[in-house]
mmCIF file of C-alpha atoms in Angstrom:
data_model
loop_
_atom_site.group_PDB
_atom_site.id
_atom_site.type_symbol
_atom_site.label_atom_id
_atom_site.label_comp_id
_atom_site.label_asym_id
_atom_site.label_seq_id
_atom_site.Cartn_x
_atom_site.Cartn_y
_atom_site.Cartn_z
ATOM 1 C CA UNK F 18 236.835 54.996 34.308
ATOM 2 C CA UNK F 19 238.934 57.827 32.957
ATOM 3 C CA UNK F 20 241.981 58.830 34.957
ATOM 4 C CA UNK F 21 240.445 62.323 34.956
ATOM 5 C CA UNK F 22 237.099 61.240 36.406
ATOM 6 C CA UNK F 23 237.475 63.817 39.192
ATOM 7 C CA UNK F 24 238.049 66.764 36.879
ATOM 8 C CA UNK F 25 236.836 69.906 38.635
ATOM 9 C CA UNK F 26 235.841 68.099 41.832
ATOM 10 C CA UNK F 27 236.610 70.089 44.985
ATOM 11 C CA UNK F 28 237.633 67.711 47.748
ATOM 12 C CA UNK F 29 238.700 67.949 51.394
ATOM 13 C CA UNK F 30 240.809 65.044 52.668
ATOM 14 C CA UNK F 31 241.399 64.725 56.404
ATOM 15 C CA UNK F 32 244.343 62.730 57.724
ATOM 16 C CA UNK F 33 246.314 63.800 54.682
ATOM 17 C CA UNK F 34 249.747 63.768 56.333
ATOM 18 C CA UNK F 35 250.181 59.993 56.466
ATOM 19 C CA UNK F 36 248.937 56.580 55.393
ATOM 20 C CA UNK F 37 245.919 56.252 53.144
ATOM 21 C CA UNK F 38 245.069 59.938 53.514
ATOM 22 C CA UNK F 39 248.506 60.833 52.193
ATOM 23 C CA UNK F 40 248.006 58.404 49.316
ATOM 24 C CA UNK F 41 244.791 60.169 48.365
ATOM 25 C CA UNK F 42 246.320 63.648 48.616
ATOM 26 C CA UNK F 43 249.088 62.518 46.278
ATOM 27 C CA UNK F 44 246.861 60.671 43.800
ATOM 28 C CA UNK F 45 243.611 62.592 43.444
ATOM 29 C CA UNK F 46 245.045 65.808 41.934
ATOM 30 C CA UNK F 47 246.334 63.634 39.073
ATOM 31 C CA UNK F 48 242.730 62.607 38.491
ATOM 32 C CA UNK F 49 241.630 66.211 38.079
ATOM 33 C CA UNK F 50 240.534 67.088 41.619
ATOM 34 C CA UNK F 51 241.356 70.200 43.605
ATOM 35 C CA UNK F 52 242.461 68.991 47.038
ATOM 36 C CA UNK F 53 242.780 70.585 50.459
ATOM 37 C CA UNK F 54 244.501 68.340 52.980
ATOM 38 C CA UNK F 55 243.651 68.641 56.683
ATOM 39 C CA UNK F 56 245.774 67.141 59.446
ATOM 40 C CA UNK F 57 247.191 67.885 62.882
ATOM 41 C CA UNK F 58 250.726 67.206 61.602
ATOM 42 C CA UNK F 59 251.573 70.554 60.064
ATOM 43 C CA UNK F 60 255.098 69.784 58.826
ATOM 44 C CA UNK F 61 254.208 66.536 57.115
ATOM 45 C CA UNK F 62 250.908 67.843 55.841
ATOM 46 C CA UNK F 63 252.444 70.949 54.271
ATOM 47 C CA UNK F 64 255.241 68.981 52.621
ATOM 48 C CA UNK F 65 252.960 66.332 51.133
ATOM 49 C CA UNK F 66 250.459 68.905 49.900
ATOM 50 C CA UNK F 67 253.179 70.963 48.213
ATOM 51 C CA UNK F 68 254.636 67.879 46.555
ATOM 52 C CA UNK F 69 251.198 66.856 45.286
ATOM 53 C CA UNK F 70 249.729 70.077 43.946
ATOM 54 C CA UNK F 71 247.333 70.350 46.874
ATOM 55 C CA UNK F 72 246.992 72.826 49.751
ATOM 56 C CA UNK F 73 247.142 72.214 53.497
ATOM 57 C CA UNK F 74 245.302 73.496 56.568
ATOM 58 C CA UNK F 75 246.070 72.384 60.106
ATOM 59 C CA UNK F 76 243.157 70.927 62.080
ATOM 60 C CA UNK F 77 242.402 69.113 65.297
ATOM 61 C CA UNK F 78 239.460 66.881 64.392
ATOM 62 C CA UNK F 79 238.485 66.526 68.063
ATOM 63 C CA UNK F 80 237.902 70.271 68.462
ATOM 64 C CA UNK F 81 234.716 71.808 67.042
ATOM 65 C CA UNK F 82 236.112 75.312 66.558
ATOM 66 C CA UNK F 83 239.234 73.980 64.845
ATOM 67 C CA UNK F 84 237.190 71.776 62.495
ATOM 68 C CA UNK F 85 234.676 74.490 61.607
ATOM 69 C CA UNK F 86 237.428 77.023 60.953
ATOM 70 C CA UNK F 87 239.505 74.609 58.843
ATOM 71 C CA UNK F 88 236.529 73.476 56.761
ATOM 72 C CA UNK F 89 235.340 77.036 56.163
ATOM 73 C CA UNK F 90 238.874 78.050 55.103
ATOM 74 C CA UNK F 91 239.143 75.046 52.807
ATOM 75 C CA UNK F 92 235.806 75.700 51.128
ATOM 76 C CA UNK F 93 236.733 79.342 50.600
ATOM 77 C CA UNK F 94 240.012 78.341 48.952
ATOM 78 C CA UNK F 95 238.325 75.713 46.800
ATOM 79 C CA UNK F 96 235.481 78.013 45.808
ATOM 80 C CA UNK F 97 232.926 75.483 47.030
ATOM 81 C CA UNK F 98 232.866 71.829 48.020
ATOM 82 C CA UNK F 99 231.858 68.594 46.344
ATOM 83 C CA UNK F 100 233.356 65.862 48.537
ATOM 84 C CA UNK F 101 234.654 65.232 52.039
ATOM 85 C CA UNK F 102 236.943 62.226 52.467
ATOM 86 C CA UNK F 103 237.369 61.793 56.201
ATOM 87 C CA UNK F 104 240.405 59.545 56.660
ATOM 88 C CA UNK F 105 241.795 60.847 59.971
ATOM 89 C CA UNK F 106 241.902 58.213 62.689
ATOM 90 C CA UNK F 107 243.961 56.370 65.285
ATOM 91 C CA UNK F 108 244.018 52.721 66.373
ATOM 92 C CA UNK F 109 245.388 52.352 69.910
ATOM 93 C CA UNK F 110 245.649 48.805 71.197
ATOM 94 C CA UNK F 111 245.230 47.122 74.589
ATOM 95 C CA UNK F 112 243.409 44.185 76.118
ATOM 96 C CA UNK F 113 239.829 45.183 76.864
ATOM 97 C CA UNK F 114 240.284 44.881 80.615
ATOM 98 C CA UNK F 115 243.375 47.094 80.479
ATOM 99 C CA UNK F 116 242.021 49.976 78.393
ATOM 100 C CA UNK F 117 242.368 53.181 80.370
ATOM 101 C CA UNK F 118 239.640 55.777 80.410
ATOM 102 C CA UNK F 119 242.092 58.168 78.744
ATOM 103 C CA UNK F 120 242.714 55.745 75.862
ATOM 104 C CA UNK F 121 238.968 55.143 75.497
ATOM 105 C CA UNK F 122 238.264 58.869 75.315
ATOM 106 C CA UNK F 123 241.107 59.379 72.827
ATOM 107 C CA UNK F 124 239.880 56.614 70.506
ATOM 108 C CA UNK F 125 236.345 57.972 70.638
ATOM 109 C CA UNK F 126 237.412 61.593 70.229
ATOM 110 C CA UNK F 127 239.537 61.102 67.126
ATOM 111 C CA UNK F 128 237.559 58.382 65.366
ATOM 112 C CA UNK F 129 233.919 58.936 66.329
ATOM 113 C CA UNK F 130 233.741 62.578 67.405
ATOM 114 C CA UNK F 131 236.105 63.561 64.580
ATOM 115 C CA UNK F 132 233.702 61.992 62.079
ATOM 116 C CA UNK F 133 230.741 63.724 63.694
ATOM 117 C CA UNK F 134 232.412 67.142 63.709
ATOM 118 C CA UNK F 135 233.830 67.043 60.172
ATOM 119 C CA UNK F 136 230.565 65.760 58.710
ATOM 120 C CA UNK F 137 228.557 68.448 60.492
ATOM 121 C CA UNK F 138 231.022 71.125 59.379
ATOM 122 C CA UNK F 139 230.660 70.306 55.678
ATOM 123 C CA UNK F 140 226.866 69.981 55.772
ATOM 124 C CA UNK F 141 226.133 73.720 55.307
ATOM 125 C CA UNK F 142 228.402 73.730 52.262
ATOM 126 C CA UNK F 143 226.716 70.710 50.646
ATOM 127 C CA UNK F 144 223.037 71.038 51.544
ATOM 128 C CA UNK F 145 222.044 73.380 48.738
ATOM 129 C CA UNK F 146 223.709 71.582 45.841
ATOM 130 C CA UNK F 147 224.482 68.082 47.087
ATOM 131 C CA UNK F 148 227.754 66.237 47.263
ATOM 132 C CA UNK F 149 229.451 63.244 48.822
ATOM 133 C CA UNK F 150 230.898 62.274 52.189
ATOM 134 C CA UNK F 151 233.217 59.273 52.478
ATOM 135 C CA UNK F 152 233.936 58.300 56.064
ATOM 136 C CA UNK F 153 236.570 55.767 57.029
ATOM 137 C CA UNK F 154 234.844 52.867 58.720
ATOM 138 C CA UNK F 155 236.537 49.559 59.500
ATOM 139 C CA UNK F 156 235.877 45.849 59.669
ATOM 140 C CA UNK F 157 236.568 46.382 63.369
ATOM 141 C CA UNK F 158 233.362 48.403 63.627
ATOM 142 C CA UNK F 159 231.337 45.592 62.062
ATOM 143 C CA UNK F 160 232.725 42.413 63.603
ATOM 144 C CA UNK F 161 234.947 43.666 66.432
ATOM 145 C CA UNK F 162 238.716 43.718 66.910
ATOM 146 C CA UNK F 163 240.222 41.815 69.866
ATOM 147 C CA UNK F 164 242.892 43.835 71.689
ATOM 148 C CA UNK F 165 241.636 47.045 70.038
ATOM 149 C CA UNK F 166 238.153 47.178 71.529
ATOM 150 C CA UNK F 167 238.082 50.971 71.987
ATOM 151 C CA UNK F 168 239.004 51.462 68.336
ATOM 152 C CA UNK F 169 236.374 48.913 67.282
ATOM 153 C CA UNK F 170 233.715 50.632 69.393
ATOM 154 C CA UNK F 171 234.559 54.008 67.862
ATOM 155 C CA UNK F 172 234.405 52.605 64.337
ATOM 156 C CA UNK F 173 231.088 50.971 65.177
ATOM 157 C CA UNK F 174 229.844 54.459 65.974
ATOM 158 C CA UNK F 175 231.163 55.663 62.618
ATOM 159 C CA UNK F 176 229.219 52.921 60.825
ATOM 160 C CA UNK F 177 225.958 53.786 62.596
ATOM 161 C CA UNK F 178 226.444 57.541 62.143
ATOM 162 C CA UNK F 179 227.211 57.114 58.436
ATOM 163 C CA UNK F 180 224.068 55.081 57.785
ATOM 164 C CA UNK F 181 221.928 57.455 59.845
ATOM 165 C CA UNK F 182 222.959 60.649 58.085
ATOM 166 C CA UNK F 183 222.751 58.927 54.707
ATOM 167 C CA UNK F 184 219.010 58.707 55.398
ATOM 168 C CA UNK F 185 218.648 62.166 56.930
ATOM 169 C CA UNK F 186 220.701 64.046 54.361
ATOM 170 C CA UNK F 187 219.577 62.182 51.264
ATOM 171 C CA UNK F 188 216.864 64.806 50.745
ATOM 172 C CA UNK F 189 219.689 67.306 50.184
ATOM 173 C CA UNK F 190 221.257 65.011 47.568
ATOM 174 C CA UNK F 191 224.164 64.325 49.923
ATOM 175 C CA UNK F 192 225.338 60.728 49.678
ATOM 176 C CA UNK F 193 227.249 59.302 52.617
ATOM 177 C CA UNK F 194 229.226 56.072 52.468
ATOM 178 C CA UNK F 195 231.908 54.373 54.523
ATOM 179 C CA UNK F 196 235.132 52.786 53.301
ATOM 180 C CA UNK F 197 236.412 49.770 55.252
ATOM 181 C CA UNK F 198 239.990 49.311 54.009
ATOM 182 C CA UNK F 199 242.631 46.666 54.623
ATOM 183 C CA UNK F 200 245.570 48.411 52.978
ATOM 184 C CA UNK F 201 249.356 48.241 53.400
ATOM 185 C CA UNK F 202 250.681 51.533 54.807
ATOM 186 C CA UNK F 203 253.986 52.778 56.255
ATOM 187 C CA UNK F 204 252.459 52.384 59.727
ATOM 188 C CA UNK F 205 251.847 48.733 58.929
ATOM 189 C CA UNK F 206 255.501 48.412 57.899
ATOM 190 C CA UNK F 207 256.429 49.594 61.393
ATOM 191 C CA UNK F 208 254.062 47.051 62.923
ATOM 192 C CA UNK F 209 255.677 44.280 60.915
ATOM 193 C CA UNK F 210 259.152 45.479 61.863
ATOM 194 C CA UNK F 211 258.243 45.183 65.543
ATOM 195 C CA UNK F 212 257.355 41.487 65.216
ATOM 196 C CA UNK F 213 259.650 38.560 65.907
ATOM 197 C CA UNK F 214 260.243 36.166 62.989
ATOM 198 C CA UNK F 215 257.826 33.707 64.606
ATOM 199 C CA UNK F 216 255.154 36.368 65.082
ATOM 200 C CA UNK F 217 255.568 37.566 61.513
ATOM 201 C CA UNK F 218 255.227 34.042 60.164
ATOM 202 C CA UNK F 219 252.021 33.495 62.141
ATOM 203 C CA UNK F 220 250.703 36.917 61.106
ATOM 204 C CA UNK F 221 251.300 36.293 57.416
ATOM 205 C CA UNK F 222 249.677 32.870 57.657
ATOM 206 C CA UNK F 223 246.600 34.447 59.237
ATOM 207 C CA UNK F 224 246.390 37.062 56.464
ATOM 208 C CA UNK F 225 246.716 34.388 53.809
ATOM 209 C CA UNK F 226 243.781 32.531 55.334
ATOM 210 C CA UNK F 227 241.651 35.653 55.860
ATOM 211 C CA UNK F 228 242.097 37.494 52.552
ATOM 212 C CA UNK F 229 240.813 35.517 49.548
ATOM 213 C CA UNK F 230 242.382 37.855 46.983
ATOM 214 C CA UNK F 231 246.144 37.668 47.330
ATOM 215 C CA UNK F 232 246.402 36.752 50.982
ATOM 216 C CA UNK F 233 247.858 40.102 52.059
ATOM 217 C CA UNK F 234 246.896 43.730 52.565
ATOM 218 C CA UNK F 235 246.144 45.784 49.482
ATOM 219 C CA UNK F 236 248.245 48.431 47.761
ATOM 220 C CA UNK F 237 247.274 52.083 48.174
ATOM 221 C CA UNK F 238 247.743 53.119 44.541
ATOM 222 C CA UNK F 239 246.497 49.961 42.843
ATOM 223 C CA UNK F 240 243.731 48.721 45.125
ATOM 224 C CA UNK F 241 242.540 51.681 47.182
ATOM 225 C CA UNK F 242 242.767 54.955 45.271
ATOM 226 C CA UNK F 243 240.615 53.842 42.290
ATOM 227 C CA UNK F 244 237.765 52.775 44.588
ATOM 228 C CA UNK F 245 237.783 56.012 46.569
ATOM 229 C CA UNK F 246 238.028 58.008 43.340
ATOM 230 C CA UNK F 247 234.902 56.295 42.037
ATOM 231 C CA UNK F 248 232.910 56.988 45.202
ATOM 232 C CA UNK F 249 234.062 60.609 45.074
ATOM 233 C CA UNK F 250 232.931 60.916 41.464
ATOM 234 C CA UNK F 251 229.531 61.589 39.911
ATOM 235 C CA UNK F 252 229.500 57.960 38.792
ATOM 236 C CA UNK F 253 228.482 56.967 42.325
ATOM 237 C CA UNK F 254 225.587 59.425 42.521
ATOM 238 C CA UNK F 255 222.989 56.708 43.296
ATOM 239 C CA UNK F 256 224.907 54.940 46.086
ATOM 240 C CA UNK F 257 224.506 55.922 49.730
ATOM 241 C CA UNK F 258 224.448 54.409 53.205
ATOM 242 C CA UNK F 259 226.878 51.661 52.228
ATOM 243 C CA UNK F 260 229.969 50.308 53.969
ATOM 244 C CA UNK F 261 232.355 49.364 51.184
ATOM 245 C CA UNK F 262 235.098 46.904 52.122
ATOM 246 C CA UNK F 263 238.319 47.368 50.139
ATOM 247 C CA UNK F 264 240.039 44.389 51.646
ATOM 248 C CA UNK F 265 240.403 41.498 49.230
ATOM 249 C CA UNK F 266 237.240 39.825 50.508
ATOM 250 C CA UNK F 267 237.902 39.732 54.250
ATOM 251 C CA UNK F 268 234.675 41.474 55.248
ATOM 252 C CA UNK F 269 231.782 40.311 53.114
ATOM 253 C CA UNK F 270 229.011 42.757 53.984
ATOM 254 C CA UNK F 271 225.349 41.782 54.059
#
């Protein structure tokens, strides 16, 4: 594909102040897209957007009024909308028996309700001319995630929601897919830094066994951005309702 395959595409990216969302905000303008980044972190979001040739709007993805207002502002600035990339999410951890009700509600609110609200908010802007929604799913939502059961449950909801609206909204030429990434991020660096040498050795051995391609998490720029760019482009116009693992072969979907 051309490195300008997103020329003229108007895209909203949520979670644009960190991690994979930040990587997309930085990379997609270079591929021709006009980007509005949405995040709760105003300082980081503004800085990254300015550095990348994008714009930023603060949003709380768990709050309907905040989401509707931010999306409407973004669409007005962009002069329309072609794609929503919903990357915002959190992954709190705890043993299943120790998960507090507060942590459960938080995981559901950000990951599942945030997907629901952002997708609903862009629907009026896409229904007359079509477009694309890319939600962030997870292998956790397909096969579970021990010690992060609330996160896994929320991502399971994202998977089911994504497939459901792909059917419902297909008549409007809106395609809806989910990305299930296993990508190296700064947050993952912090996780690694918190491990003892023994834990890190065991962790790396497990990754080597679980990831056929390379034995470690993928790189944002090399492995992740090109896939998302394709699914945000017109080249993917006949693909919907899919969960696309970008993970070196860890999750082989059926």
